[in-house]
Amino acid sequence: MATTTTEATKTSTNGEDKQSQNLRHQEVGHKSLLQSDDLYQYILETSVYPREPESMKELREVTAKHPWNIMTTSADEGQFLNMLIKLINAKNTMEIGVYTGYSLLATALALPEDGKILAMDVNRENYELGLPIIEKAGVAHKIDFREGPALPVLDQLVADEKNHGTYDFIFVDADKDNYINYHKRLIDLVKVGGVIGYDNTLWNGSVVAAPDAPMRKYVRYYRDFVLELNKALAADPRIEICMLPVGDGITICRRIN
């Protein structure tokens, strides 16, 4: 879950003065982890938007109108995922937590024509909001969407040893209180040398906030689960990790044994 990138990030167009911008940026729960909103906007306008595929731009703009648009993957993270998948030559992938499908589309566009994505989300309605755009982009055939909780599906996959070590890339952007449970299963499914990406691992910057710091209710609720995950990933000898301040923080895990 990462903040949507819309014209709303151009705070000058909303009539906010510099002091208001600074206060908003410093609030626990604000999703830009860079030192200023202006710097983040510079990255978007210089590096991301000029190279963003038209289909991803269209889906980003559609998602921005959704009342829960804060759940979407940010445009800079979408660009990162797209390049990462190409760099590791991924072909068989999985995504847990789809929402309207921005990160899913970034993945599908990066995969070869015969690439596959097992995509899971508890809400088909949100997915179907972006599906016409995904279909228009010509990549819907790569997606196997499953509506419902991911854990039962993962348990079925793990139960059959033929599925072990078959996934090149897995992206998780779902219920933070289950991240540890996902990891216990995904580590068997991803191949040695394969990659798992966990989104929101800096969780609005709350991971370094004082326990009594003012923060939004949902941020406070999931904060301890994110801290638990980060500690567990750092101690897991089966993976190499790299935590990046992209979007709301993403930890890249490469399985080594």
Short mmCIF file of C-alpha atoms in Angstrom, two decimals:
data_model
loop_
_atom_site.label_atom_id
_atom_site.label_comp_id
_atom_site.label_asym_id
_atom_site.label_seq_id
_atom_site.Cartn_x
_atom_site.Cartn_y
_atom_site.Cartn_z
CA MET A 1 0.00 0.00 0.00
CA ALA A 2 1.68 3.20 -1.18
CA THR A 3 0.33 6.66 -1.77
CA THR A 4 -1.09 7.45 -5.18
CA THR A 5 0.83 9.97 -7.26
CA THR A 6 -1.58 12.59 -8.54
CA GLU A 7 -1.62 16.28 -9.10
CA ALA A 8 -2.41 16.52 -5.40
CA THR A 9 1.30 16.09 -4.73
CA LYS A 10 1.86 19.45 -6.36
CA THR A 11 0.97 21.26 -3.18
CA SER A 12 1.47 24.65 -4.71
CA THR A 13 -1.63 24.12 -6.85
CA ASN A 14 -3.67 23.54 -3.70
CA GLY A 15 -2.73 26.93 -2.31
CA GLU A 16 -0.72 25.58 0.60
CA ASP A 17 2.06 27.81 1.86
CA LYS A 18 5.55 26.43 2.53
CA GLN A 19 4.94 26.11 6.27
CA SER A 20 1.84 23.96 5.69
CA GLN A 21 3.77 21.78 3.27
CA ASN A 22 6.52 21.21 5.80
CA LEU A 23 4.08 20.34 8.56
CA ARG A 24 2.29 17.86 6.31
CA HIS A 25 5.57 16.27 5.28
CA GLN A 26 6.66 15.80 8.89
CA GLU A 27 3.41 14.15 9.97
CA VAL A 28 3.68 10.45 10.83
CA GLY A 29 1.49 8.84 8.20
CA HIS A 30 2.66 11.00 5.29
CA LYS A 31 3.91 8.58 2.66
CA SER A 32 6.80 10.44 0.99
CA LEU A 33 9.99 9.29 2.68
CA LEU A 34 12.26 11.79 0.95
CA GLN A 35 13.33 14.97 2.69
CA SER A 36 10.77 17.08 0.85
CA ASP A 37 7.71 16.75 -1.33
CA ASP A 38 9.42 18.91 -3.95
CA LEU A 39 12.27 16.41 -4.24
CA TYR A 40 9.83 13.54 -4.67
CA GLN A 41 7.92 15.48 -7.32
CA TYR A 42 11.24 16.12 -9.12
CA ILE A 43 11.86 12.36 -9.34
CA LEU A 44 8.37 11.75 -10.68
CA GLU A 45 8.51 14.47 -13.30
CA THR A 46 12.13 13.85 -14.37
CA SER A 47 12.46 10.07 -14.27
CA VAL A 48 9.11 8.36 -13.81
CA TYR A 49 6.32 10.12 -15.71
CA PRO A 50 8.25 10.62 -18.99
CA ARG A 51 8.83 6.84 -19.20
CA GLU A 52 5.55 5.62 -17.72
CA PRO A 53 3.63 3.44 -20.22
CA GLU A 54 0.35 4.99 -21.29
CA SER A 55 -1.63 2.08 -19.82
CA MET A 56 0.00 2.54 -16.41
CA LYS A 57 -0.67 6.27 -16.52
CA GLU A 58 -4.32 5.59 -17.34
CA LEU A 59 -4.66 3.08 -14.49
CA ARG A 60 -2.91 5.43 -12.06
CA GLU A 61 -5.34 8.22 -12.94
CA VAL A 62 -8.38 5.93 -12.63
CA THR A 63 -7.16 4.68 -9.26
CA ALA A 64 -6.61 8.23 -8.01
CA LYS A 65 -10.39 8.72 -8.11
CA HIS A 66 -11.03 5.70 -5.87
CA PRO A 67 -11.78 6.52 -2.21
CA TRP A 68 -9.05 4.11 -1.06
CA ASN A 69 -6.42 5.34 -3.51
CA ILE A 70 -3.84 5.40 -0.71
CA MET A 71 -3.61 1.63 -1.18
CA THR A 72 -2.08 1.82 -4.64
CA THR A 73 1.56 1.32 -5.52
CA SER A 74 3.33 4.60 -6.21
CA ALA A 75 4.51 5.39 -9.73
CA ASP A 76 8.19 5.33 -8.78
CA GLU A 77 7.79 1.91 -7.18
CA GLY A 78 5.94 0.65 -10.24
CA GLN A 79 8.87 1.75 -12.38
CA PHE A 80 11.28 0.00 -10.01
CA LEU A 81 9.35 -3.29 -10.06
CA ASN A 82 9.14 -3.22 -13.85
CA MET A 83 12.91 -2.85 -14.18
CA LEU A 84 13.68 -5.40 -11.43
CA ILE A 85 11.62 -8.09 -13.14
CA LYS A 86 13.48 -7.48 -16.39
CA LEU A 87 16.87 -7.52 -14.64
CA ILE A 88 16.26 -10.94 -13.07
CA ASN A 89 14.56 -12.31 -16.23
CA ALA A 90 11.51 -13.37 -14.23
CA LYS A 91 8.90 -15.50 -15.95
CA ASN A 92 6.82 -17.21 -13.25
CA THR A 93 5.65 -14.70 -10.65
CA MET A 94 3.13 -14.12 -7.88
CA GLU A 95 1.46 -11.06 -6.37
CA ILE A 96 -0.34 -11.01 -3.04
CA GLY A 97 -2.50 -7.91 -2.76
CA VAL A 98 -3.64 -6.50 -6.09
CA TYR A 99 -6.05 -3.60 -5.42
CA THR A 100 -6.74 -2.04 -8.85
CA GLY A 101 -3.67 -3.64 -10.41
CA TYR A 102 -1.06 -0.90 -10.89
CA SER A 103 1.86 -3.02 -9.67
CA LEU A 104 0.28 -6.03 -11.40
CA LEU A 105 0.30 -4.15 -14.70
CA ALA A 106 3.90 -3.07 -14.13
CA THR A 107 4.81 -6.74 -13.70
CA ALA A 108 2.75 -7.99 -16.63
CA LEU A 109 4.30 -5.46 -19.00
CA ALA A 110 7.79 -6.54 -17.92
CA LEU A 111 7.23 -10.27 -18.32
CA PRO A 112 7.82 -12.12 -21.60
CA GLU A 113 4.79 -13.06 -23.67
CA ASP A 114 4.53 -16.47 -21.98
CA GLY A 115 5.15 -15.10 -18.47
CA LYS A 116 2.64 -15.79 -15.71
CA ILE A 117 1.39 -14.03 -12.57
CA LEU A 118 -0.62 -15.77 -9.88
CA ALA A 119 -2.47 -12.74 -8.43
CA MET A 120 -4.49 -12.87 -5.20
CA ASP A 121 -6.74 -10.34 -3.53
CA VAL A 122 -9.82 -10.48 -1.31
CA ASN A 123 -11.61 -7.88 -3.44
CA ARG A 124 -12.38 -8.67 -7.08
CA GLU A 125 -14.33 -5.44 -7.51
CA ASN A 126 -11.19 -3.33 -7.11
CA TYR A 127 -9.29 -5.55 -9.53
CA GLU A 128 -12.06 -5.26 -12.11
CA LEU A 129 -11.75 -1.47 -11.96
CA GLY A 130 -8.35 -1.78 -13.60
CA LEU A 131 -9.00 -4.91 -15.64
CA PRO A 132 -10.25 -3.13 -18.79
CA ILE A 133 -7.01 -1.17 -18.92
CA ILE A 134 -4.96 -4.33 -18.37
CA GLU A 135 -6.88 -6.03 -21.16
CA LYS A 136 -6.37 -3.06 -23.48
CA ALA A 137 -2.64 -3.27 -22.77
CA GLY A 138 -2.70 -6.84 -24.11
CA VAL A 139 -1.32 -8.54 -20.98
CA ALA A 140 -4.43 -9.95 -19.26
CA HIS A 141 -3.60 -13.47 -20.50
CA LYS A 142 -0.56 -13.48 -18.24
CA ILE A 143 -2.68 -13.08 -15.09
CA ASP A 144 -4.36 -15.82 -13.08
CA PHE A 145 -6.49 -13.86 -10.60
CA ARG A 146 -7.81 -15.60 -7.47
CA GLU A 147 -10.31 -13.85 -5.23
CA GLY A 148 -10.03 -14.60 -1.53
CA PRO A 149 -7.41 -14.94 1.22
CA ALA A 150 -3.94 -15.90 0.02
CA LEU A 151 -2.93 -18.24 2.85
CA PRO A 152 -5.17 -21.18 1.81
CA VAL A 153 -3.85 -20.93 -1.76
CA LEU A 154 -0.26 -20.81 -0.50
CA ASP A 155 -0.84 -23.82 1.74
CA GLN A 156 -2.09 -25.79 -1.26
CA LEU A 157 0.96 -24.80 -3.29
CA VAL A 158 3.39 -25.66 -0.49
CA ALA A 159 1.72 -29.05 0.05
CA ASP A 160 2.78 -30.11 -3.44
CA GLU A 161 6.57 -30.25 -3.57
CA LYS A 162 6.47 -29.79 -7.34
CA ASN A 163 5.73 -26.13 -6.65
CA HIS A 164 8.78 -25.63 -4.44
CA GLY A 165 11.39 -23.34 -5.94
CA THR A 166 9.31 -22.54 -9.03
CA TYR A 167 8.68 -18.81 -8.63
CA ASP A 168 11.16 -16.26 -9.94
CA PHE A 169 9.58 -13.22 -8.33
CA ILE A 170 6.92 -12.61 -5.66
CA PHE A 171 5.52 -9.23 -4.62
CA VAL A 172 3.60 -8.81 -1.35
CA ASP A 173 1.49 -5.72 -0.69
CA ALA A 174 -1.37 -6.95 1.47
CA ASP A 175 -2.41 -7.38 5.12
CA LYS A 176 0.66 -6.53 7.18
CA ASP A 177 -0.43 -8.74 10.09
CA ASN A 178 0.06 -11.76 7.83
CA TYR A 179 3.42 -10.84 6.30
CA ILE A 180 5.27 -13.24 8.61
CA ASN A 181 2.83 -16.02 7.71
CA TYR A 182 3.31 -15.30 4.03
CA HIS A 183 7.09 -15.41 4.37
CA LYS A 184 7.01 -18.83 6.04
CA ARG A 185 5.34 -20.21 2.94
CA LEU A 186 6.86 -18.11 0.18
CA ILE A 187 10.41 -19.03 1.11
CA ASP A 188 9.64 -22.58 -0.09
CA LEU A 189 7.98 -21.42 -3.30
CA VAL A 190 10.58 -18.94 -4.55
CA LYS A 191 13.58 -20.45 -6.31
CA VAL A 192 17.15 -20.12 -5.10
CA GLY A 193 18.27 -16.84 -6.66
CA GLY A 194 14.66 -15.70 -6.88
CA VAL A 195 13.31 -12.54 -5.30
CA ILE A 196 10.52 -11.68 -2.85
CA GLY A 197 9.57 -8.02 -2.46
CA TYR A 198 7.74 -6.90 0.68
CA ASP A 199 6.06 -3.52 0.37
CA ASN A 200 5.51 -0.91 3.13
CA THR A 201 8.46 -2.00 5.26
CA LEU A 202 9.13 1.59 6.35
CA TRP A 203 5.41 2.02 7.03
CA ASN A 204 4.92 5.75 6.65
CA GLY A 205 8.14 6.35 8.57
CA SER A 206 6.44 5.08 11.73
CA VAL A 207 9.12 2.41 12.25
CA VAL A 208 11.34 5.07 13.85
CA ALA A 209 8.58 7.06 15.56
CA ALA A 210 8.25 7.12 19.32
CA PRO A 211 5.57 4.73 20.61
CA ASP A 212 3.50 7.68 21.85
CA ALA A 213 3.91 9.76 18.67
CA PRO A 214 0.65 10.92 17.08
CA MET A 215 -0.16 8.77 14.08
CA ARG A 216 -3.15 7.58 12.13
CA LYS A 217 -5.05 4.66 13.63
CA TYR A 218 -4.26 2.19 10.85
CA VAL A 219 -0.59 3.19 10.91
CA ARG A 220 -0.37 2.52 14.63
CA TYR A 221 -2.27 -0.78 14.36
CA TYR A 222 0.05 -2.34 11.76
CA ARG A 223 3.30 -0.75 12.96
CA ASP A 224 4.29 -3.59 15.29
CA PHE A 225 3.64 -6.20 12.58
CA VAL A 226 5.95 -4.33 10.19
CA LEU A 227 8.63 -4.06 12.88
CA GLU A 228 8.31 -7.80 13.54
CA LEU A 229 8.70 -8.58 9.84
CA ASN A 230 11.75 -6.36 9.45
CA LYS A 231 13.44 -8.02 12.41
CA ALA A 232 12.63 -11.50 11.10
CA LEU A 233 13.89 -10.77 7.58
CA ALA A 234 17.14 -9.34 8.89
CA ALA A 235 17.75 -12.54 10.89
CA ASP A 236 16.72 -15.05 8.19
CA PRO A 237 19.87 -16.88 6.93
CA ARG A 238 18.01 -18.16 3.85
CA ILE A 239 17.90 -14.74 2.21
CA GLU A 240 19.95 -11.67 1.37
CA ILE A 241 18.03 -8.45 1.91
CA CYS A 242 18.07 -4.84 0.79
CA MET A 243 15.63 -2.30 2.24
CA LEU A 244 14.97 0.59 -0.12
CA PRO A 245 13.23 3.94 0.55
CA VAL A 246 11.13 3.62 -2.61
CA GLY A 247 7.42 4.35 -2.22
CA ASP A 248 6.58 3.46 1.37
CA GLY A 249 9.68 1.31 1.70
CA ILE A 250 10.27 -2.02 -0.02
CA THR A 251 12.50 -4.85 1.19
CA ILE A 252 13.99 -7.01 -1.53
CA CYS A 253 14.80 -10.56 -0.41
CA ARG A 254 16.95 -12.84 -2.56
CA ARG A 255 16.80 -16.50 -1.60
CA ILE A 256 20.28 -17.98 -1.26
CA ASN A 257 19.57 -21.49 0.06
#
